[in-house]
Short mmCIF file of C-alpha atoms in Angstrom, two decimals:
data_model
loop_
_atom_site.label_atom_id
_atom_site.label_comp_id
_atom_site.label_asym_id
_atom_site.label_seq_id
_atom_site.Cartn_x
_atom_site.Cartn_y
_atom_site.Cartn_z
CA UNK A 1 -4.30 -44.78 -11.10
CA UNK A 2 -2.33 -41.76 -12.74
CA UNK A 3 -5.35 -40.11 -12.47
CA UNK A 4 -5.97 -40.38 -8.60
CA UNK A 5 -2.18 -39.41 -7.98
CA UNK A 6 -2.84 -35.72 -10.06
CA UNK A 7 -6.85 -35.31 -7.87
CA UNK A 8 -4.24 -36.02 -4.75
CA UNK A 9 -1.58 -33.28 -5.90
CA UNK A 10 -4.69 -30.83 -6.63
CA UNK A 11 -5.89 -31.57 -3.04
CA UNK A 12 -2.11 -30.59 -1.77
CA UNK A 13 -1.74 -27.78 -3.47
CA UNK A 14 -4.96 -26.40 -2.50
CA UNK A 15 -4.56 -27.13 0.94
CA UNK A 16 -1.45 -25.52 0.80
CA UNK A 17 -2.46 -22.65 -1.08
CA UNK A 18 -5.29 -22.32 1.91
CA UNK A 19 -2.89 -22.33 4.45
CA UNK A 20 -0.58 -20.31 3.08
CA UNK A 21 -3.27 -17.62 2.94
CA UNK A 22 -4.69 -18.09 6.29
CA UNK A 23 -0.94 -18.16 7.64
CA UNK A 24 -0.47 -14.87 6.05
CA UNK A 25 -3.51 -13.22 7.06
CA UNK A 26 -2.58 -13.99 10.93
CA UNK A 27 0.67 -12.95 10.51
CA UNK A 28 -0.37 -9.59 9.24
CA UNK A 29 -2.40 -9.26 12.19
CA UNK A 30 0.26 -10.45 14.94
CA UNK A 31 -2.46 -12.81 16.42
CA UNK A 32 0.42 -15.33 17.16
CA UNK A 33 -2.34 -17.73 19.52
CA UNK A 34 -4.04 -18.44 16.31
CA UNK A 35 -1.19 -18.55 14.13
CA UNK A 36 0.44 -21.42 16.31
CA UNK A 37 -3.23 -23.05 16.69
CA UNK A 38 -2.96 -23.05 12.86
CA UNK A 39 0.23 -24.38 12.34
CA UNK A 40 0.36 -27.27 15.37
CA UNK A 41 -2.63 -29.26 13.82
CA UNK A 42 -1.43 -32.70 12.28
CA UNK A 43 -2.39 -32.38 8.85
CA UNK A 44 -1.11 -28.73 8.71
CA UNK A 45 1.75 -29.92 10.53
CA UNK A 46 2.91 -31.95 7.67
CA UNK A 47 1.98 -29.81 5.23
CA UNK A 48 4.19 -26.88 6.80
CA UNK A 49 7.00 -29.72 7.17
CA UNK A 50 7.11 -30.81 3.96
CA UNK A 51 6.87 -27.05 2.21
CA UNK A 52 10.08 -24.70 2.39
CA UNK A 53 7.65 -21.02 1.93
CA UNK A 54 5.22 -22.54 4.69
CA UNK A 55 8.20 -23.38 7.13
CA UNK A 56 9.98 -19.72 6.46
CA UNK A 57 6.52 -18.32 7.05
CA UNK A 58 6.61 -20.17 10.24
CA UNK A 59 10.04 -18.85 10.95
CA UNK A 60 8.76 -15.02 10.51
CA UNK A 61 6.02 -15.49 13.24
CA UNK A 62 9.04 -16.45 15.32
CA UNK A 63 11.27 -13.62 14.20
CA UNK A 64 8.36 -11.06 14.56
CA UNK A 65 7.69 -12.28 18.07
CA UNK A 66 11.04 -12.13 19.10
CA UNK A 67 11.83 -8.71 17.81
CA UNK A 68 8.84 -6.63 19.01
CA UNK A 69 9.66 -4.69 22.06
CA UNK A 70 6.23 -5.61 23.58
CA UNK A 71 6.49 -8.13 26.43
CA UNK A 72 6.49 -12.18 25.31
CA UNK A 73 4.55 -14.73 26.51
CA UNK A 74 6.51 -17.86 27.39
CA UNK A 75 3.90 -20.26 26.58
CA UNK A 76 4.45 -18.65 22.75
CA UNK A 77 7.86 -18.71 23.21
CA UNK A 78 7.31 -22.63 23.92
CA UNK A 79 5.08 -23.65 21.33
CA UNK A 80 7.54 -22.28 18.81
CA UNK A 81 10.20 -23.95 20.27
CA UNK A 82 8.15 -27.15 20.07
CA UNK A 83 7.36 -26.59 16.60
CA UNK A 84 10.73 -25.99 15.54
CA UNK A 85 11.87 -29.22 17.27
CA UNK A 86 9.48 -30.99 14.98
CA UNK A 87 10.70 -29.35 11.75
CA UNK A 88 8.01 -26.90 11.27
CA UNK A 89 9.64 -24.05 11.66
CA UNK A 90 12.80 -22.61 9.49
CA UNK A 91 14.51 -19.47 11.05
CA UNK A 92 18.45 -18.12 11.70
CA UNK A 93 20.40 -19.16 13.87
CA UNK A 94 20.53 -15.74 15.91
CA UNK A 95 16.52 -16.05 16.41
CA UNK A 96 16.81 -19.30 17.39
CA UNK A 97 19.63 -18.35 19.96
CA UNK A 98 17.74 -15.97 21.01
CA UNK A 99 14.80 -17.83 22.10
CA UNK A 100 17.24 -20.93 23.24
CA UNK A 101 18.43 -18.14 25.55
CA UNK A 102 15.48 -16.99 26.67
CA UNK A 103 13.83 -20.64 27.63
CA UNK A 104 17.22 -22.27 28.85
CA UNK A 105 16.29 -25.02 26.67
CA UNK A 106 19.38 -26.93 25.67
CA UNK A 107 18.03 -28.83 22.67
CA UNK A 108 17.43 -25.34 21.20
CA UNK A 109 21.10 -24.53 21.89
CA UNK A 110 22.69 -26.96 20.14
CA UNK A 111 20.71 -26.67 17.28
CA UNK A 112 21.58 -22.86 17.08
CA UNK A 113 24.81 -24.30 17.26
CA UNK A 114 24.79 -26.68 14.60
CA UNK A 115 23.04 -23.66 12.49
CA UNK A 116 25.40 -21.26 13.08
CA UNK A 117 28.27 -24.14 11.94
CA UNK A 118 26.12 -24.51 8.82
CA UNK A 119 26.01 -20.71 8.29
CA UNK A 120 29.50 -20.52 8.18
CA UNK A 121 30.45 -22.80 5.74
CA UNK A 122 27.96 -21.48 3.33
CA UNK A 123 29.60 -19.39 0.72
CA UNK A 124 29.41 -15.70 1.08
CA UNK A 125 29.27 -13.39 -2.21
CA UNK A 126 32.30 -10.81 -1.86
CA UNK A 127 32.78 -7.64 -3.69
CA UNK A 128 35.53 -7.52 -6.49
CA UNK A 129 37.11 -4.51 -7.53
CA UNK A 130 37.96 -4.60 -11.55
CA UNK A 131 41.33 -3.71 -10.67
CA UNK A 132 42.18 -6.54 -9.10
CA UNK A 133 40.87 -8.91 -12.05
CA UNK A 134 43.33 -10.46 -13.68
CA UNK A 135 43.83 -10.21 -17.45
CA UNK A 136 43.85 -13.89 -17.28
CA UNK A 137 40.18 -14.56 -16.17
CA UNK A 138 37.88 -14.99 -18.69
CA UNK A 139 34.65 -12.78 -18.35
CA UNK A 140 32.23 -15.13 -17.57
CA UNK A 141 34.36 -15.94 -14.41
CA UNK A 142 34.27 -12.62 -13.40
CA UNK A 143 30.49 -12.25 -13.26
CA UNK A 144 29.07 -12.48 -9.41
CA UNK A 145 25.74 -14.12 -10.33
CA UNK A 146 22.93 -12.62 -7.62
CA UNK A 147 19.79 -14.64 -6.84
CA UNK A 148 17.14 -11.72 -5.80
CA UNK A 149 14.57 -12.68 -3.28
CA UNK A 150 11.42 -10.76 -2.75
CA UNK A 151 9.22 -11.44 0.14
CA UNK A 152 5.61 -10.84 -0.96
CA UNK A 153 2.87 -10.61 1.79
CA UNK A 154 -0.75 -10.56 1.21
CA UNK A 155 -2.40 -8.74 4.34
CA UNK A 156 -6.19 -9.34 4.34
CA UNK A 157 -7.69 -8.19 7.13
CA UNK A 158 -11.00 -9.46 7.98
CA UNK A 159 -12.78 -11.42 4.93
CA UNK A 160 -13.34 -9.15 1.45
CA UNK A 161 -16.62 -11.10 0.84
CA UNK A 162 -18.19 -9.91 4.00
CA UNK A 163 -17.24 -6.49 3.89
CA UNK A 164 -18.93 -5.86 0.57
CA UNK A 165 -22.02 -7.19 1.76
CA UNK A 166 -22.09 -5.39 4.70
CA UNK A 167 -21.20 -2.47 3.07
CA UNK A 168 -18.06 -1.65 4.58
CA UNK A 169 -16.20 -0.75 1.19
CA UNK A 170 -18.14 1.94 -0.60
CA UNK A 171 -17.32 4.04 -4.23
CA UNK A 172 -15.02 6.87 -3.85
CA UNK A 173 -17.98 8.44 -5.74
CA UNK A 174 -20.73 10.30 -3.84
CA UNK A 175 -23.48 10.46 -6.88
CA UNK A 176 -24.07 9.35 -10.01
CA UNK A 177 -23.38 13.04 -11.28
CA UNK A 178 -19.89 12.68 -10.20
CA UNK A 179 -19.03 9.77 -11.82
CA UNK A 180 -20.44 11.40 -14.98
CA UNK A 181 -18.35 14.41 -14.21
CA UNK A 182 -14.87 12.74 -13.82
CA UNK A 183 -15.37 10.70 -17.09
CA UNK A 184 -16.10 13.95 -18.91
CA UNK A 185 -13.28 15.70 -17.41
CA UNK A 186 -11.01 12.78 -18.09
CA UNK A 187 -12.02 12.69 -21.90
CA UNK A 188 -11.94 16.95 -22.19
CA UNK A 189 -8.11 16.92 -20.77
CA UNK A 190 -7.08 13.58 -21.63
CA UNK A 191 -3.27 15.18 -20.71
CA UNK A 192 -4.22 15.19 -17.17
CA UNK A 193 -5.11 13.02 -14.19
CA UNK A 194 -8.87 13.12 -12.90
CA UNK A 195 -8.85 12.73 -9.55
CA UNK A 196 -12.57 12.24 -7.48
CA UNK A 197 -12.76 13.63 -4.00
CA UNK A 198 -9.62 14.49 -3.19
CA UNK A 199 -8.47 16.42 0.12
CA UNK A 200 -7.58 19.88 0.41
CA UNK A 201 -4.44 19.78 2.16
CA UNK A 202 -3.24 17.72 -0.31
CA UNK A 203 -2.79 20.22 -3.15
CA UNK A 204 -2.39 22.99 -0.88
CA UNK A 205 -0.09 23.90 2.02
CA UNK A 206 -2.31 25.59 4.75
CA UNK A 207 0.09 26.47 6.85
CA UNK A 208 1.80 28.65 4.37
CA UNK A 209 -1.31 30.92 3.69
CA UNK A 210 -0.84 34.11 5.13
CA UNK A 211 -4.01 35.90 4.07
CA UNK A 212 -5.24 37.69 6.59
CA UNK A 213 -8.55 36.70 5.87
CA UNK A 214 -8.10 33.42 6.47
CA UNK A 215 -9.37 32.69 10.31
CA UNK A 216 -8.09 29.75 12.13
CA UNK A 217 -12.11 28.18 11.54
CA UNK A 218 -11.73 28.66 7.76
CA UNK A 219 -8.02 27.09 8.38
CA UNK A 220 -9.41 23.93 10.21
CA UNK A 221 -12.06 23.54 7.99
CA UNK A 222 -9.32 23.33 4.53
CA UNK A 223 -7.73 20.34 6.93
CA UNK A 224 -11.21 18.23 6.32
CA UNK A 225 -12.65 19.59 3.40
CA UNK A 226 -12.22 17.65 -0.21
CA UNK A 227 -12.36 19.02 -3.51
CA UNK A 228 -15.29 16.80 -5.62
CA UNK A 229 -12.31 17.19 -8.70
CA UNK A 230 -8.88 17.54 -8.77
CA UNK A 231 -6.86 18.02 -11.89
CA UNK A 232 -3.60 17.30 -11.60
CA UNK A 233 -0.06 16.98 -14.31
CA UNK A 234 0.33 12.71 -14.36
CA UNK A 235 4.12 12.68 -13.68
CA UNK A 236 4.60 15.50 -11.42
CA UNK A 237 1.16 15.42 -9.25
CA UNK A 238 1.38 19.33 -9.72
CA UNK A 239 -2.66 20.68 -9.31
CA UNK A 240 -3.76 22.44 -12.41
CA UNK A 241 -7.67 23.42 -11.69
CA UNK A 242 -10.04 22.48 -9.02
CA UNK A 243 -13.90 21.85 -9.47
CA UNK A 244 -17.14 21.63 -7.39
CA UNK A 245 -20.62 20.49 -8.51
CA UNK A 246 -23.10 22.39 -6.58
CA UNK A 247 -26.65 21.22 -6.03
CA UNK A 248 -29.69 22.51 -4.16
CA UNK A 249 -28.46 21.75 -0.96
CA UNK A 250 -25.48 24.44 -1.77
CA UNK A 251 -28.17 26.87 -0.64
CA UNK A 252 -28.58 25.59 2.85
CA UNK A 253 -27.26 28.55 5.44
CA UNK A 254 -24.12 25.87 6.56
CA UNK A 255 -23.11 24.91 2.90
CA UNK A 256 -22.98 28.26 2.15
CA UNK A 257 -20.75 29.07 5.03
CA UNK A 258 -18.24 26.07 3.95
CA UNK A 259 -18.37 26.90 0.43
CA UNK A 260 -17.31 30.65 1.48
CA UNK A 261 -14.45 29.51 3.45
CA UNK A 262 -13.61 26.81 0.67
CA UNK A 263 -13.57 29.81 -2.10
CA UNK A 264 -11.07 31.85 0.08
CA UNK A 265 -8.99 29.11 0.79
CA UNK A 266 -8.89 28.46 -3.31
CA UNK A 267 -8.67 31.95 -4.09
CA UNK A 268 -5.83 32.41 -1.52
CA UNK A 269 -3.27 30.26 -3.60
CA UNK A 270 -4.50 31.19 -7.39
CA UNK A 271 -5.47 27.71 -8.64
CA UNK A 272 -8.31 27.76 -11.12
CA UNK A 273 -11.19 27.00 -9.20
CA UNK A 274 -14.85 25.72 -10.91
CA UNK A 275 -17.96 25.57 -9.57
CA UNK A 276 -20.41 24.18 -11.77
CA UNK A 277 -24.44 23.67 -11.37
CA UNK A 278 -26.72 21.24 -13.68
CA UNK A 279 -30.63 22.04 -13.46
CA UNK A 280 -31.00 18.79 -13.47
CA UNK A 281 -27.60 17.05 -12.43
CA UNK A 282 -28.72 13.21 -12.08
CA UNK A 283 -29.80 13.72 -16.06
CA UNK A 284 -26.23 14.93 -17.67
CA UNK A 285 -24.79 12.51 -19.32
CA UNK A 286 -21.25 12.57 -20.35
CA UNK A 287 -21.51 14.15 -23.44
CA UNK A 288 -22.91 17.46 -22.33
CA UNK A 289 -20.73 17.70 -18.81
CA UNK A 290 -17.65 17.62 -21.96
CA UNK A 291 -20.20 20.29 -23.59
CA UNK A 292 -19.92 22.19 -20.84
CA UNK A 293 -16.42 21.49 -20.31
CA UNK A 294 -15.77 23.13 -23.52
CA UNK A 295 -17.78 25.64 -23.40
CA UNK A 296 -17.27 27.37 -19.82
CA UNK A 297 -13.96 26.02 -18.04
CA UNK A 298 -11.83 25.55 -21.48
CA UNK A 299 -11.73 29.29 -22.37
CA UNK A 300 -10.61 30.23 -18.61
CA UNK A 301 -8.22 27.79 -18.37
CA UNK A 302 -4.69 27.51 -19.81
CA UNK A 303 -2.57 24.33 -18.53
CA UNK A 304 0.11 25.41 -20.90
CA UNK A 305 2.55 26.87 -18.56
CA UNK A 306 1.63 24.22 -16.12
CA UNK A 307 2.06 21.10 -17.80
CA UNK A 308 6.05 20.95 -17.69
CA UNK A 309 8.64 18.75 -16.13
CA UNK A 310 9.81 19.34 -13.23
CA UNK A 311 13.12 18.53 -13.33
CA UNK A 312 13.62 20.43 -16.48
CA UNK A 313 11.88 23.68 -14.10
CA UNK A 314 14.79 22.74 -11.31
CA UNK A 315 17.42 23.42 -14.28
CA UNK A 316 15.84 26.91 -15.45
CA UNK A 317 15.37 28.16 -11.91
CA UNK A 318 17.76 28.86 -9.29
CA UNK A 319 17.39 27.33 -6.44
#
């Protein structure tokens, strides 16, 4: 018998657990016809009624609903009045005034009522200045105990199992070779963050280049371009060298044109720039790209006066 009651709990929390997460889900998405659909079914009725997190996520449909600035439809409006009639949903008094208000419902008024009566009695923490303690308290009375409460929303939008197989999410690698390349340079400078594919713009301010020979094509171009390695200082996100693993298809007429304008836009702001070629680039392995590493981007480069904190830099320079 003891058994059946704990299969029965396991069942409840698992439907809970289900809803919670299906709750959330629509929520994230504002689809509030399917959020009500979800919630106004008996059995999820009851299990949002009997739950306090499943009635305050009820409540937050309400509050988002009656917040937004986008026009509301009454028939919402209604079924979360309904709902909240029927215990399901848990939200302040002001939201519920709000929407007794806005449906001239006068069941919904009076229970705003009664909630902001409730409200008021409740006890509110108050500030005390330590002046105004009195020698006479003990310590522990003067101590304000504070419950924090963090909200924490899943948002899942659309299901994670069918966007892998359909291969909506992909590997912020582009090859095999740079996957072998970033765990090389991540065991050559293990000082440093490795960073795959990683925009332009991000490490370097366009708009403040004022080479000359830097057209607005070349300009545009540094807005869309990424970099297939970054290094940057952990901490401080600072960019200490930049890399590029060229291939045949470097040689086509276009890539050559891109890598140009890529090249002055490096060699416009002095960061250490690599470009790097395998004869056969789908055959390094990770020991020879740190060979490499070693041997041809080591000598040229010198993170010393770059790896630093900045606030100890903000206390040596004037600002």
């Amino acid at each position: 018998m003891r058994s059946d009651s704990n299969d029965d709990e396991t069942v409840g929390e698992t439907v809970r657990t289900t809803l919670a997460g299906k709750l959330q889900g629509l929520l994230a998405k504002r689809d509030h016809m399917r959020f009500l659909d979800a919630l106004e079914g008996q059995r999820n009725r009851d299990t949002v009624r009997r739950d306090a997190f499943l009635r305050a996520l009820a409540g937050e449909g309400l509050c988002l609903i009656m917040t937004t600035k986008e026009p509301r439809e009454r028939s919402l409006l209604e079924r979360y009045a309904a709902l909240f009639l029927d215990g399901v949903v848990q939200v302040p008094a002001e939201i519920l005034e709000r929407l007794a208000n806005t449906l001239d419902l006068s069941p919904l008024r009076k229970a705003a009522d009664d909630l902001h009566a409730q409200e008021a009695t409740q006890p509110k923490l108050k500030g005390v200045s330590p002046n105004t303690i009195s020698s006479s308290v003990s310590p522990t009375e003067s101590v304000v105990h504070v419950r924090r409460v963090v909200q924490i929303m899943q948002m899942i939008l659309g299901d994670a199992i069918s966007s892998n197989t359909m291969g909506v999410l992909r590997s912020v690698f582009r090859s095999q070779q740079e996957r072998t390349f970033l765990r090389a340079l991540s065991l050559r400078f293990p000082g440093l963050l490795a960073l795959p594919n990683y925009p332009l713009d991000q490490i370097v301010d366009l708009d403040k280049i004022l080479d000359e020979k830097i057209d607005g094509d070349t300009r545009r171009y540094g807005r869309h371009c990424r970099l297939d390695a970054v290094l940057v200082i952990p901490d401080e996100g600072d960019p200490v060298a930049a890399f590029e693993l060229d291939s045949g298809l470097h040689d086509l007429p276009d890539a050559r044109r891109r890598d140009r304008m890529k090249d002055t836009l490096i060699g416009a702001v002095g960061l250490p720039f690599f470009r790097l070629r395998a004869e056969h680039p789908e055959s390094m392995s990770v020991d020879e790209w740190y060979a490499l590493l070693s041997d041809e981007v080591m000598p040229h480069l010198d993170p010393g006066p770059r790896i630093r904190c900045r606030q100890v830099a903000y206390r040596l320079i004037p600002v």
